[in-house]
XYZ file of C-alpha atoms in Angstrom:
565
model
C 95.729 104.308 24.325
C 95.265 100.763 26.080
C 97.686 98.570 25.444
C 100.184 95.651 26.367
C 103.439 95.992 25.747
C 105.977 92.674 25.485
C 109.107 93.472 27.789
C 111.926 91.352 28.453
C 112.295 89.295 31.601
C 115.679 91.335 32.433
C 113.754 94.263 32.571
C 110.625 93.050 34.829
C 112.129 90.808 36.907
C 113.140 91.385 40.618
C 117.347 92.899 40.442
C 119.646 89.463 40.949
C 121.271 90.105 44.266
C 122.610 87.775 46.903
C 119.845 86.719 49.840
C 119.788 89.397 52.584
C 122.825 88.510 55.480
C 121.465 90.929 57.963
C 117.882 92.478 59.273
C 116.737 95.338 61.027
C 113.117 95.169 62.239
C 110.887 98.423 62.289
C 107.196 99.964 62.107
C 107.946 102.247 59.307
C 110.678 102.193 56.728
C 111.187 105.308 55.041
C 113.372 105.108 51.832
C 114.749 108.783 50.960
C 116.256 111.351 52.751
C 114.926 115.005 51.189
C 111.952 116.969 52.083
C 109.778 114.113 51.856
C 111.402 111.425 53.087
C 112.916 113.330 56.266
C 109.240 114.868 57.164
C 107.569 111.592 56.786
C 110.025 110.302 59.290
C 109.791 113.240 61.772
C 105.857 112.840 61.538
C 106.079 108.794 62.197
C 108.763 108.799 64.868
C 106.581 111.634 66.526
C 104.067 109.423 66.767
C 105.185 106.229 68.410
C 106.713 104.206 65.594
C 109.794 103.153 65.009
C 111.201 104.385 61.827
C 113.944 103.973 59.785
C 115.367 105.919 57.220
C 117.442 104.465 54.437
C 119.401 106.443 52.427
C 121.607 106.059 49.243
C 124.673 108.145 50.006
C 124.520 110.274 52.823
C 121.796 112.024 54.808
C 121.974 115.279 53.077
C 123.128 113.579 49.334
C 119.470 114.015 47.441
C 118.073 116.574 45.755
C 116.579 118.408 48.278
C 119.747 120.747 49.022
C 120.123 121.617 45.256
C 116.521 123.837 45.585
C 117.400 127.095 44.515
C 114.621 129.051 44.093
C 112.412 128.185 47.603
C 109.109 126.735 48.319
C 105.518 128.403 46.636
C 102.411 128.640 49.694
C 100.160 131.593 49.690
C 102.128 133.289 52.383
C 102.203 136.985 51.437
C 99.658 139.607 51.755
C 96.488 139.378 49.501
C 97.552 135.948 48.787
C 95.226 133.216 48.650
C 95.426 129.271 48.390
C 92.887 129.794 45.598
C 94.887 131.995 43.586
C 97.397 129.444 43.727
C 95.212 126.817 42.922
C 94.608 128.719 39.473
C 97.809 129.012 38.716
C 98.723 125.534 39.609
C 96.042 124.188 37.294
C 97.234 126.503 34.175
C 100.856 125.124 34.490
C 99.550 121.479 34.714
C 97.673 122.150 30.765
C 94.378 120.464 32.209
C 95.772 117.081 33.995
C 96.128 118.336 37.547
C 93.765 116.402 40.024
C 91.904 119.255 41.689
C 91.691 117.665 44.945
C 94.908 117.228 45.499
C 95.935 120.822 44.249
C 93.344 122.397 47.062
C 95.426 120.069 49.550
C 98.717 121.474 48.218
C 97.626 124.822 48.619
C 95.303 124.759 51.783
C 97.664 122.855 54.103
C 100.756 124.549 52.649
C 100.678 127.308 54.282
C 100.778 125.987 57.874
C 103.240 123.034 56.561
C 105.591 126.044 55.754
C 105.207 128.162 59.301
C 105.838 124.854 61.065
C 108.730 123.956 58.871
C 110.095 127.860 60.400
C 108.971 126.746 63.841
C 111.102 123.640 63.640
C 114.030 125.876 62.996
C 114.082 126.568 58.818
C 115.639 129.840 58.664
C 114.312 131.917 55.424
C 115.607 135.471 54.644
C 112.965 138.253 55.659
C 112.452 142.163 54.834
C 113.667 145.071 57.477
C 109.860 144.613 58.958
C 110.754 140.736 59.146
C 107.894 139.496 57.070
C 108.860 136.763 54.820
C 110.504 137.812 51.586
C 108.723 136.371 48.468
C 109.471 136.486 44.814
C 107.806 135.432 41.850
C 108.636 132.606 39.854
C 107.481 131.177 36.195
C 103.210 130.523 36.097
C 102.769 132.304 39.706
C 100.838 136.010 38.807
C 101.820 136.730 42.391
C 105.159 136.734 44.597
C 104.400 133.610 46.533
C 108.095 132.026 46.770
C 109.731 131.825 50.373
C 113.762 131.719 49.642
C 116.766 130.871 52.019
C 120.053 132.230 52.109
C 118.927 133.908 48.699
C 119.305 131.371 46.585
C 120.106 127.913 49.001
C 116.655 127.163 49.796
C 116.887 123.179 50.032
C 120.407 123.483 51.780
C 118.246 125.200 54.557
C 115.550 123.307 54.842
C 117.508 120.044 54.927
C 119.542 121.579 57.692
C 116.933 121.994 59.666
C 115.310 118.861 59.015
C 118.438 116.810 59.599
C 118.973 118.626 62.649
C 115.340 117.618 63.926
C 115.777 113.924 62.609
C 118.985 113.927 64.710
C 117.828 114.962 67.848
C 114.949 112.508 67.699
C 117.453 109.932 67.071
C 116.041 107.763 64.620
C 117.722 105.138 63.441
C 119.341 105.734 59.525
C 121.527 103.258 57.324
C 123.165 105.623 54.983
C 125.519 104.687 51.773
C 122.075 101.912 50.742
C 120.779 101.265 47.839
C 117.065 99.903 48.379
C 116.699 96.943 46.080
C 113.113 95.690 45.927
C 110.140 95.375 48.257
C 109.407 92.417 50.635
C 105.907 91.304 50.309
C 104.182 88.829 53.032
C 102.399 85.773 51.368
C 98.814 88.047 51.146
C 101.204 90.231 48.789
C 101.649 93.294 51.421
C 104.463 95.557 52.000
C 106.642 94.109 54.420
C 109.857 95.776 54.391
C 113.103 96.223 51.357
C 116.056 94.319 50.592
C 118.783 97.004 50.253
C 122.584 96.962 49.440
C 124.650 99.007 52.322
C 128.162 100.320 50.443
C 131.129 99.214 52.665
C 130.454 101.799 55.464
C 128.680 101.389 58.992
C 127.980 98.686 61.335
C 126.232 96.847 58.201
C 127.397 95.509 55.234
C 126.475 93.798 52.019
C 122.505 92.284 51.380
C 120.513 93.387 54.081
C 117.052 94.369 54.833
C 114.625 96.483 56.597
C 111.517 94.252 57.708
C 108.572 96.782 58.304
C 105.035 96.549 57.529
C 105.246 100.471 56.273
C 107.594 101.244 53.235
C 107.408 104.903 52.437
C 109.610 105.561 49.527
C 110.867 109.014 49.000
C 113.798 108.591 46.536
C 113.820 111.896 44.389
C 113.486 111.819 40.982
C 114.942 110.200 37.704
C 116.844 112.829 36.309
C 120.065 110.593 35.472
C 117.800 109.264 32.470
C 119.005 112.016 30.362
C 122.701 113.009 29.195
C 121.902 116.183 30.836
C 120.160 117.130 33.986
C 120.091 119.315 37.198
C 119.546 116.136 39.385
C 122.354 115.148 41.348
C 124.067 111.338 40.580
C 121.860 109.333 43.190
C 118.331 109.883 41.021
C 118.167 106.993 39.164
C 114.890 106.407 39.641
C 115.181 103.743 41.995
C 111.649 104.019 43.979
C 109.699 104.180 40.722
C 111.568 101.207 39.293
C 111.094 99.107 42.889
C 107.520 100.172 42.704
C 107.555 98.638 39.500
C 108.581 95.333 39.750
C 106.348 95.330 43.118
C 103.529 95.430 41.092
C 102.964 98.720 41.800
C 101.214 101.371 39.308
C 103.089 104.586 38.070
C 100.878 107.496 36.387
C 102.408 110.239 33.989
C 105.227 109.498 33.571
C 106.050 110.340 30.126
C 105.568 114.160 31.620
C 109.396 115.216 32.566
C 110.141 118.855 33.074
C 113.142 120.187 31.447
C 114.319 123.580 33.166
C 114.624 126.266 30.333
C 117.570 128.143 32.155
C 120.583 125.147 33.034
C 123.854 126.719 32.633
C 125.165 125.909 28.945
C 128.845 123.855 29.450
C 128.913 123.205 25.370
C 127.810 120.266 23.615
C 129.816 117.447 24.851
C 128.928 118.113 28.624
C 127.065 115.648 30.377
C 125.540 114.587 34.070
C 124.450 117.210 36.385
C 124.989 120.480 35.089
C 124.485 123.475 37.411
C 121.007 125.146 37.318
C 120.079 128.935 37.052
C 116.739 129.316 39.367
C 113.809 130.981 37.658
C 113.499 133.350 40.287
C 116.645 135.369 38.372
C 114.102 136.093 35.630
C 111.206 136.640 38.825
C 113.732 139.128 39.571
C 113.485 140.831 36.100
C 116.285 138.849 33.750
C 115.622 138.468 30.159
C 115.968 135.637 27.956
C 118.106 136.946 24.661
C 120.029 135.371 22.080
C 123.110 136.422 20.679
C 121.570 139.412 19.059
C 120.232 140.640 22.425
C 116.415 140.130 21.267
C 113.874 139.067 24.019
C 112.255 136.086 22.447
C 109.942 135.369 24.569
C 107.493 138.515 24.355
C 104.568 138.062 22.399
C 104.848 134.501 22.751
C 103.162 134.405 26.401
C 101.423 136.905 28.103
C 103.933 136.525 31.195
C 106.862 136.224 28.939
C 110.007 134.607 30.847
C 107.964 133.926 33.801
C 105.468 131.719 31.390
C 105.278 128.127 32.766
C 108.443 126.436 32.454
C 106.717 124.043 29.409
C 106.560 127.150 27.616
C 109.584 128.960 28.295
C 111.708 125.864 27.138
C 109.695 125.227 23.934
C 110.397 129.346 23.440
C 114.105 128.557 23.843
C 113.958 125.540 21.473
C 112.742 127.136 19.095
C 114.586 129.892 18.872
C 117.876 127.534 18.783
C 116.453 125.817 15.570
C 115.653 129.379 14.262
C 119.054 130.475 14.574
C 121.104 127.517 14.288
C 122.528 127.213 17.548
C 122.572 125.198 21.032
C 121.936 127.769 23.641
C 120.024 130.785 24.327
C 121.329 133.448 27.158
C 119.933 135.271 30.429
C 120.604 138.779 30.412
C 120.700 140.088 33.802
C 123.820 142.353 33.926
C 121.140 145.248 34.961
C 121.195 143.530 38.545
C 124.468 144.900 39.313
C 127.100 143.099 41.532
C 125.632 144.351 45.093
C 122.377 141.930 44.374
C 124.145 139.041 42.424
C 125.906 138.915 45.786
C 123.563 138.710 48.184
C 120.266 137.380 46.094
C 121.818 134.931 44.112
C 125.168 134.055 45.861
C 125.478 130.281 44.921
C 124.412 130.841 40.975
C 126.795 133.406 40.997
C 129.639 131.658 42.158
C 128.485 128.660 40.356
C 129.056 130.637 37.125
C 132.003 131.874 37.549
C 133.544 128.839 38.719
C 133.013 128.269 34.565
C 134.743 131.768 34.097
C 131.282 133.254 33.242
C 130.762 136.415 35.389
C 126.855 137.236 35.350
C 127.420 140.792 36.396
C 129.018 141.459 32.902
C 128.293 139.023 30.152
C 124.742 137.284 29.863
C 125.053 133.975 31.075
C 124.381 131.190 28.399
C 121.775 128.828 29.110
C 119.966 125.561 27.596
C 117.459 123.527 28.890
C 118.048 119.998 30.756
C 116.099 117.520 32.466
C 114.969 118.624 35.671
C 112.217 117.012 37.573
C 109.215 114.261 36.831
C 105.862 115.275 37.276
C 104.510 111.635 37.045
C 105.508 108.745 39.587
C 104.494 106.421 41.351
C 100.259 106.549 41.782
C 98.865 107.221 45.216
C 95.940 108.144 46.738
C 95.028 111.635 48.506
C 97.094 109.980 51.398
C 99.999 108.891 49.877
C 99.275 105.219 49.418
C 100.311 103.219 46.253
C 98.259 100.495 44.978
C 100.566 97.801 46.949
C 99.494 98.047 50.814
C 101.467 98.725 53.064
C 103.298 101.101 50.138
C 103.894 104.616 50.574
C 105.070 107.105 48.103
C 105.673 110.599 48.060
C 108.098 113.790 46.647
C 109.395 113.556 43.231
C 108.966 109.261 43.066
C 105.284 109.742 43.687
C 102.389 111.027 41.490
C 99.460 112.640 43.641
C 98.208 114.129 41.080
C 99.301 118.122 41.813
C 101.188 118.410 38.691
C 99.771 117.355 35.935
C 101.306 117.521 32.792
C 103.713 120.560 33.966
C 105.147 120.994 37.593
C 104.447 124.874 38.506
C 107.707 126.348 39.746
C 108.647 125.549 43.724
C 105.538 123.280 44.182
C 107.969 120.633 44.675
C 109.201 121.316 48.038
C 105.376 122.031 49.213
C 104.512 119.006 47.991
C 107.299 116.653 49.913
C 106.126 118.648 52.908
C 102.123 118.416 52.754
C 101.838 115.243 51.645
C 104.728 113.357 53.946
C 102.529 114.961 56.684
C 99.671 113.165 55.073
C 101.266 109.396 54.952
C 102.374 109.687 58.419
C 98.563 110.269 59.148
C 97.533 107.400 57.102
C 100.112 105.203 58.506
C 98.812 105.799 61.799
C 95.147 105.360 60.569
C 96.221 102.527 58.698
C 98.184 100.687 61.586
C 99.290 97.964 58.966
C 100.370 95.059 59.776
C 102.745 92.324 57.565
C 103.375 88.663 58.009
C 106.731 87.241 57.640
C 108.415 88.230 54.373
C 108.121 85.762 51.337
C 111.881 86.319 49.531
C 111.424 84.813 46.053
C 114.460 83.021 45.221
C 117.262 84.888 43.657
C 118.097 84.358 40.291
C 121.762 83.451 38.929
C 124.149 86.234 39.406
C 124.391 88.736 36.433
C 121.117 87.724 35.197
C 119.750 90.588 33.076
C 122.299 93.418 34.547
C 123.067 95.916 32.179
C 126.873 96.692 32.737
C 127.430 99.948 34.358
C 128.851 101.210 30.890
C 125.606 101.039 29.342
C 124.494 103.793 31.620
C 125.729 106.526 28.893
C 124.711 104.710 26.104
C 120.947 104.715 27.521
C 121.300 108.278 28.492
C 122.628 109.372 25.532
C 119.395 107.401 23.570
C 116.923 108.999 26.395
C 118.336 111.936 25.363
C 117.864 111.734 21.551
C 114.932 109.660 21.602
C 112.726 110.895 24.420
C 113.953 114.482 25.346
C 112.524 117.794 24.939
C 111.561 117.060 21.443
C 109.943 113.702 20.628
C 108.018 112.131 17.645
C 106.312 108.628 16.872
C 109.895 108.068 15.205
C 112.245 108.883 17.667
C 110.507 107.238 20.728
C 109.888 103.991 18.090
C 113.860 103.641 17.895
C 114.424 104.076 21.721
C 111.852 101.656 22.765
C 113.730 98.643 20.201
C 117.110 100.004 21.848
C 115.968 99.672 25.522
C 114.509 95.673 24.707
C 117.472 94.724 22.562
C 119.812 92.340 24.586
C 122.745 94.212 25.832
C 125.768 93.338 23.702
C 128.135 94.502 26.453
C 132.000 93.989 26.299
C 132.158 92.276 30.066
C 129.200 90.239 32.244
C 127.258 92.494 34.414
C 128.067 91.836 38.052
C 125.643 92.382 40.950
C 126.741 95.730 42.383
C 125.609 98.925 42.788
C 126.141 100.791 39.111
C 124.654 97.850 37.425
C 121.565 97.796 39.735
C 121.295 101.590 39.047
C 121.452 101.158 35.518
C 118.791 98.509 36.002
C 116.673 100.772 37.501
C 116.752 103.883 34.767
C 116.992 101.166 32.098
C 113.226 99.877 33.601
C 111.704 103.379 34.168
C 113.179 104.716 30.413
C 111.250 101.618 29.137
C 108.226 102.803 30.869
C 108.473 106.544 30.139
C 108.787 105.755 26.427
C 105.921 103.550 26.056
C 103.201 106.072 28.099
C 104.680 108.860 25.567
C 104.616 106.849 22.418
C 100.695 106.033 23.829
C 100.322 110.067 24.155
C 99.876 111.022 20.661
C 99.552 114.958 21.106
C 101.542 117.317 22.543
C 100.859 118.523 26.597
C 102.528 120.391 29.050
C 106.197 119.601 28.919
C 105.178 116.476 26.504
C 106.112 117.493 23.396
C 105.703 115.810 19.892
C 106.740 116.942 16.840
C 104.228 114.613 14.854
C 101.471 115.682 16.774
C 102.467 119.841 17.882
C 99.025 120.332 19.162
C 97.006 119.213 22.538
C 94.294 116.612 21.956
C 91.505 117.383 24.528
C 89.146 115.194 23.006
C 91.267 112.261 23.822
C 94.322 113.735 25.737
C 92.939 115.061 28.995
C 93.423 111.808 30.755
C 96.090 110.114 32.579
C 98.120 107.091 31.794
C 98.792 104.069 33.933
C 101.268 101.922 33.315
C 101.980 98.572 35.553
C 104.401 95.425 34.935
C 102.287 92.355 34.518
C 103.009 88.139 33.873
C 101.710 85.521 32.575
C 101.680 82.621 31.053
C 102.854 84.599 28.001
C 105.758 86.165 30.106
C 106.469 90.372 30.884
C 104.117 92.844 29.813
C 103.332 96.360 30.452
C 100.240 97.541 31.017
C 98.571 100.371 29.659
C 95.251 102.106 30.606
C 93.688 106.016 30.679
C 92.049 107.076 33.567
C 90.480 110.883 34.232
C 92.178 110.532 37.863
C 95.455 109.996 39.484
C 93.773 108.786 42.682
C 92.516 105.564 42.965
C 90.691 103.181 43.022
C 89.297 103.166 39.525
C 89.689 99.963 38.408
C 92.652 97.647 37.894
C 94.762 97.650 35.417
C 94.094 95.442 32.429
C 95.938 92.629 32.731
């Protein structure tokens, strides 16, 4: 599975942009504005640095506040972090790192109760205990929920709120370009494009000797997805070009309940939380036939790998492009208070959950595999942070176990702002390399459909040697668009998923077998004689021009040697 792949200099090469007109100095520049990025800054700030935050629309614009479902931590009575250890390793199919699952689950709990203490709100029984629910892979309820089913539009309230009052200093409506490096090749700071609003405009950048990037996920890949418009993968495809290594990321989840809009629709579509089926819905299809017994021993709640492979299925068995949720036995008294925004969310699309079964298809959801960091958060680049949904710490393996994901932006954002503090690192001046002619290698921002649409076919739920073969000579043919590309913000963001679909393709052509939510039709079956590694990818030159590099290795965390170059 070690290899070099050839890549064109469009694709590997800083994003042409004008030099940066303005600068702010800092300590810490944290890139993101969820969970993640919004506790790393709290934690910083809290301790004597100034911080930053950059953010790409506004404060409250990322993913976070689309969390339906809530956040898992051994919470409940006769709970344990070990029991959800175990069930965290199942749902990663045997490519979790262990030591970074005991983190998740050891320090979540207390991440959680000081998330409440800083003024997160989450609904509570008539004894006011926490009330917790079960979601797909957990064998107990373990899921804390807000506002029934607005979980991340909670928790970034309160989070904002606490960011606010500690006044640190934001530059919202910025895209973050690339990373500054000092002439000894550390961190030291972004370029970043701020979008006609605020006191700056145009090129800028942030100089600090800390870049923690927290940019959500990559979603916008894919015709299809639950992620909001801003994840385009823009920290894993700075990372990138920084030099920087990524790890698994051929392993995206698809959620096996998005709400079906018909064939054509496209972009974020809205997304029906597992915990309706930890609240007892059934998957059907048209004939009313639950599927998914007999095919796992938890049925619907089976890890969402499984579940979406059961709905797949079935469509090819019976011809058809969705399956339905079944959960008219609810009655309208809980729709309304447990799942309020799903509810109104479907019938806003004249679908009324409380009397028809609500149609349903899965869609890209979330990426288990990122940007590769240590125990700490740290990237292979110094001075580099990474954590949330643009990092890879290992805790998911090949299959992100339902509401891990907020956990994880809490624990380990805790954990950078400790190891930037440890770290105290410092940056010389920033080297800018010189910027290329305008337009150089920009991908028009109508090519963004066309690449989802070929994502979509190519590298979706169902893959094969074939399909990924005829995506990968897609994504390096020169774009034969109608117009020049000009430096702005839809061209750099098709840039960015243009680099990290090149990536993603390669590490799942390299993954011959089929894992966790990797699934290929030429090879159905998990390889554990040569699958139960990572892979490693990296951008590389030389003499020879752009490669990518391609290496297994049994951990996440690092070091454990370089890649080959």
């Amino acid at each position: 599975m070690t290899g070099r792949t050839p890549l064109p200099a469009a694709l590997a090469g800083p994003l042409p942009a004008p030099a940066p007109g303005w600068a702010i100095e800092a300590d810490v520049v944290v890139v993101g504005s969820g969970v993640a990025g919004l506790t790393a800054a709290l934690r910083c700030a809290a301790a004597g640095r100034r911080t930053v935050i950059v953010t790409k629309a506004r404060l409250d614009d990322g993913s976070t506040r689309w969390a339906q479902g809530g956040i898992a931590a051994a919470l409940g009575e006769g709970d344990t972090p070990e029991r959800h250890l175990e069930d965290t390793l199942v749902a990663g199919a045997g490519l979790c790192d262990a030591r970074a699952v005991r983190a998740l689950v050891t320090e979540g709990p207390a991440a959680v109760r000081r998330l409440i203490a800083l003024g997160a709100t989450f609904d509570t029984g008539p004894d006011g205990a926490l009330s917790l629910t079960r979601e797909g892979g957990h064998h107990r309820r373990r899921i804390a929920h807000a506002g029934g089913d607005a979980t991340g539009a909670e928790i970034s309230r309160a989070l904002l709120a606490a960011v606010r009052a500690a006044r640190i200093e934001t530059v919202q409506n910025a895209l973050a370009l690339d990373l500054l490096k000092d002439a000894e090749g550390r961190a030291a700071g972004v370029t970043l494009h701020v979008m006609g609003e605020g006191r700056h405009d145009g090129v800028g950048a942030v100089r600090a000797p800390a870049v923690v990037l927290a940019t959500g996920g990559m979603g916008q890949v894919y015709s299809a997805t639950t992620n909001p418009s801003v994840s385009t993968g823009d920290g894993v495809a700075l990372a990138l070009r920084a030099g920087a290594e990524v790890s698994d990321l051929e392993f995206v989840q698809f959620h096996p309940t998005v709400l079906f809009l018909g064939p054509e629709a496209e972009g974020q579509q809205p997304l029906i939380s597992e915990a309706v089926r930890g609240e007892g819905a059934h998957l059907v299809d048209a004939d009313g036939v639950r599927f998914m017994l007999g095919r796992h021993e938890l049925a619907e709640l089976a890890p969402r790998d499984i579940v979406a492979k059961g709905i797949t299925r079935r469509m090819r068995e019976r011809g058809t492009d969705h399956m339905y949720l079944d959960a008219r036995h609810f009655g309208a008294a809980m729709w309304e208070s447990r799942f309020p925004t799903i509810l109104a969310a479907c019938r806003a699309h004249g679908i009324d959950p409380v009397t028809a079964p609500v149609p349903v298809a899965p869609a890209a959801h979330y990426a288990s595999g990122g940007v590769r960091t240590d125990l700490a958060g740290r990237t292979t680049v110094p001075g580099l942070y990474a954590c949330g949904e643009t990092a890879c710490t290992g805790v998911h393996g090949a299959n992100r176990l339902a509401s891990n994901s907020l956990l994880e932006g809490l624990v380990f954002a805790e954990r950078i702002a400790t190891a930037v503090r440890e770290d105290a690192p410092l940056a010389g001046p920033p080297v800018t390399p010189p910027p290329g002619p305008p337009g150089t290698g920009l991908p028009s921002p109508e090519a963004r459909v066309a690449l989802q649409r070929l994502m979509t076919a190519g590298a979706g739920v169902l893959r094969s040697g074939a399909s990924l073969a005829e995506a990968a000579a897609a994504l390096d043919a020169p774009a034969e668009d109608r117009k020049p590309a000009e430096p702005g913000a839809d061209s750099w963001e098709t840039a960015n998923l243009r680099l990290v679909a090149r990536v993603l393709v390669a590490v799942a052509q390299a993954r011959a077998e089929t894992r966790g939510c990797h699934w290929r039709e030429d090879h159905p079956e998990p390889d554990d004689a040569r699958g139960r590694h990572h892979l490693v990818a990296a951008l590389r030159t030389s003499a020879a021009g752009h490669h990518l590099a391609v290496h297994p290795t049994e951990s996440t965390a690092f070091p454990d040697g370089p890649v080959v170059p």
